[in-house]
Structures are given as C-alpha cells and as structure tokens.
GROMACS .gro file of C-alpha atoms in nm:
model
  107
    1UNK     CA    1   0.000   0.000   0.000
    2UNK     CA    2   0.121   0.350  -0.077
    3UNK     CA    3   0.075   0.605   0.202
    4UNK     CA    4   0.182   0.967   0.222
    5UNK     CA    5   0.147   1.290   0.411
    6UNK     CA    6  -0.193   1.351   0.251
    7UNK     CA    7  -0.336   1.027   0.394
    8UNK     CA    8  -0.546   1.152   0.686
    9UNK     CA    9  -0.899   1.168   0.829
   10UNK     CA   10  -1.127   0.903   0.674
   11UNK     CA   11  -0.862   0.789   0.426
   12UNK     CA   12  -0.639   0.710   0.723
   13UNK     CA   13  -0.873   0.445   0.865
   14UNK     CA   14  -0.784   0.192   0.591
   15UNK     CA   15  -0.405   0.198   0.639
   16UNK     CA   16  -0.453   0.194   1.017
   17UNK     CA   17  -0.675  -0.115   0.996
   18UNK     CA   18  -0.457  -0.293   0.740
   19UNK     CA   19  -0.145  -0.219   0.943
   20UNK     CA   20  -0.313  -0.365   1.252
   21UNK     CA   21  -0.484  -0.664   1.091
   22UNK     CA   22  -0.254  -0.779   0.808
   23UNK     CA   23   0.108  -0.815   0.705
   24UNK     CA   24   0.075  -0.542   0.442
   25UNK     CA   25   0.389  -0.363   0.326
   26UNK     CA   26   0.352   0.014   0.340
   27UNK     CA   27   0.555   0.218   0.090
   28UNK     CA   28   0.592   0.596   0.081
   29UNK     CA   29   0.596   0.871   0.338
   30UNK     CA   30   0.465   0.866   0.694
   31UNK     CA   31   0.088   0.905   0.702
   32UNK     CA   32  -0.068   1.244   0.768
   33UNK     CA   33  -0.220   1.165   1.107
   34UNK     CA   34  -0.210   0.940   1.410
   35UNK     CA   35  -0.364   0.591   1.403
   36UNK     CA   36  -0.609   0.712   1.671
   37UNK     CA   37  -0.750   1.050   1.575
   38UNK     CA   38  -1.044   1.289   1.572
   39UNK     CA   39  -1.266   1.298   1.266
   40UNK     CA   40  -1.625   1.349   1.148
   41UNK     CA   41  -1.628   1.725   1.123
   42UNK     CA   42  -1.945   1.914   1.201
   43UNK     CA   43  -2.048   2.275   1.158
   44UNK     CA   44  -2.126   2.507   1.448
   45UNK     CA   45  -2.224   2.872   1.484
   46UNK     CA   46  -2.077   3.096   1.752
   47UNK     CA   47  -2.366   3.236   1.951
   48UNK     CA   48  -2.260   3.602   1.981
   49UNK     CA   49  -2.068   3.672   1.660
   50UNK     CA   50  -2.269   3.441   1.436
   51UNK     CA   51  -1.944   3.318   1.279
   52UNK     CA   52  -1.961   2.962   1.142
   53UNK     CA   53  -1.686   2.709   1.207
   54UNK     CA   54  -1.616   2.342   1.161
   55UNK     CA   55  -1.471   2.106   1.419
   56UNK     CA   56  -1.387   1.736   1.439
   57UNK     CA   57  -1.581   1.580   1.722
   58UNK     CA   58  -1.564   1.200   1.703
   59UNK     CA   59  -1.269   0.993   1.820
   60UNK     CA   60  -1.161   0.707   1.591
   61UNK     CA   61  -0.958   0.442   1.769
   62UNK     CA   62  -0.801   0.234   1.492
   63UNK     CA   63  -0.525   0.101   1.715
   64UNK     CA   64  -0.462   0.024   2.082
   65UNK     CA   65  -0.540   0.300   2.331
   66UNK     CA   66  -0.169   0.308   2.420
   67UNK     CA   67  -0.068   0.376   2.058
   68UNK     CA   68   0.080   0.727   2.068
   69UNK     CA   69   0.249   0.723   1.726
   70UNK     CA   70   0.216   1.054   1.544
   71UNK     CA   71   0.182   0.870   1.210
   72UNK     CA   72   0.199   0.527   1.052
   73UNK     CA   73   0.555   0.484   0.935
   74UNK     CA   74   0.615   0.310   0.602
   75UNK     CA   75   0.813  -0.014   0.589
   76UNK     CA   76   0.978   0.114   0.270
   77UNK     CA   77   1.031   0.490   0.307
   78UNK     CA   78   1.017   0.693  -0.013
   79UNK     CA   79   1.033   1.069  -0.036
   80UNK     CA   80   0.894   1.281  -0.314
   81UNK     CA   81   1.105   1.579  -0.418
   82UNK     CA   82   0.957   1.885  -0.584
   83UNK     CA   83   1.153   1.800  -0.899
   84UNK     CA   84   0.993   1.453  -0.911
   85UNK     CA   85   0.650   1.596  -0.838
   86UNK     CA   86   0.666   1.852  -1.119
   87UNK     CA   87   0.810   1.593  -1.359
   88UNK     CA   88   0.518   1.360  -1.285
   89UNK     CA   89   0.747   1.097  -1.130
   90UNK     CA   90   0.641   0.885  -0.834
   91UNK     CA   91   0.931   0.708  -0.658
   92UNK     CA   92   0.691   0.482  -0.461
   93UNK     CA   93   0.515   0.354  -0.775
   94UNK     CA   94   0.850   0.318  -0.953
   95UNK     CA   95   0.989   0.110  -0.666
   96UNK     CA   96   0.682  -0.114  -0.648
   97UNK     CA   97   0.690  -0.164  -1.025
   98UNK     CA   98   1.058  -0.269  -1.010
   99UNK     CA   99   0.988  -0.514  -0.727
  100UNK     CA  100   0.692  -0.669  -0.911
  101UNK     CA  101   0.892  -0.694  -1.236
  102UNK     CA  102   1.184  -0.855  -1.054
  103UNK     CA  103   0.951  -1.101  -0.876
  104UNK     CA  104   0.785  -1.201  -1.205
  105UNK     CA  105   1.124  -1.254  -1.371
  106UNK     CA  106   1.222  -1.497  -1.093
  107UNK     CA  107   0.918  -1.720  -1.157
   0.00000   0.00000   0.00000
C-alpha cells in the first residue's frame, strides 16, 4: 500500500486497519495523522458573533489505546522531491513496479 502525508482523516482508517490486521507492506511517506485521531467534522455557529466554524468531534480508535504514534511509518520509506513531483514521477510507484517486475522474472 502507498501512504503519504496527505493520507489523513477518513482515508487514514484503511491503512490503520490494514497495518493492525494484516502483514501489508507500506511504501511511501509517513501518514498524515495518528492511528487514533479525531474525525467526522461538524459545523457550528458561535452564539454572539454568528461566525460559522467546523470542528472534528468523534474519536476514531483504529489502534490500541496506548498507541501514541504521530503517524503510521512506512516499511519502505520513499520521499517525493519537488523535482519529481513537477516531472510527474512517483518514486513509490516506480519502486513497487521494479519489485513486481523482478519477482515475475524470478518465476
């Protein structure tokens, strides 16, 4: 699975569950939030100013209560430079493609 800094909120529940329940290999950057996190944003209106805001109010516990990691770390770390980003290159996909090609050649 590819995970990166933009993997957070609802999208973060899948990698958290797969990391906990399977032997999945995570490639990429650290995820964008903790395994246990707040989500499910709701709107509210301040009573005196009338200003509207949005706040996350539900706690999602996708890991043990004692899990204080600030992200889910990848097993195979890959960084994405600005040069690669603007060139349309993805080092994580490139690495996975090489591994799959190498594995198929061995068969």
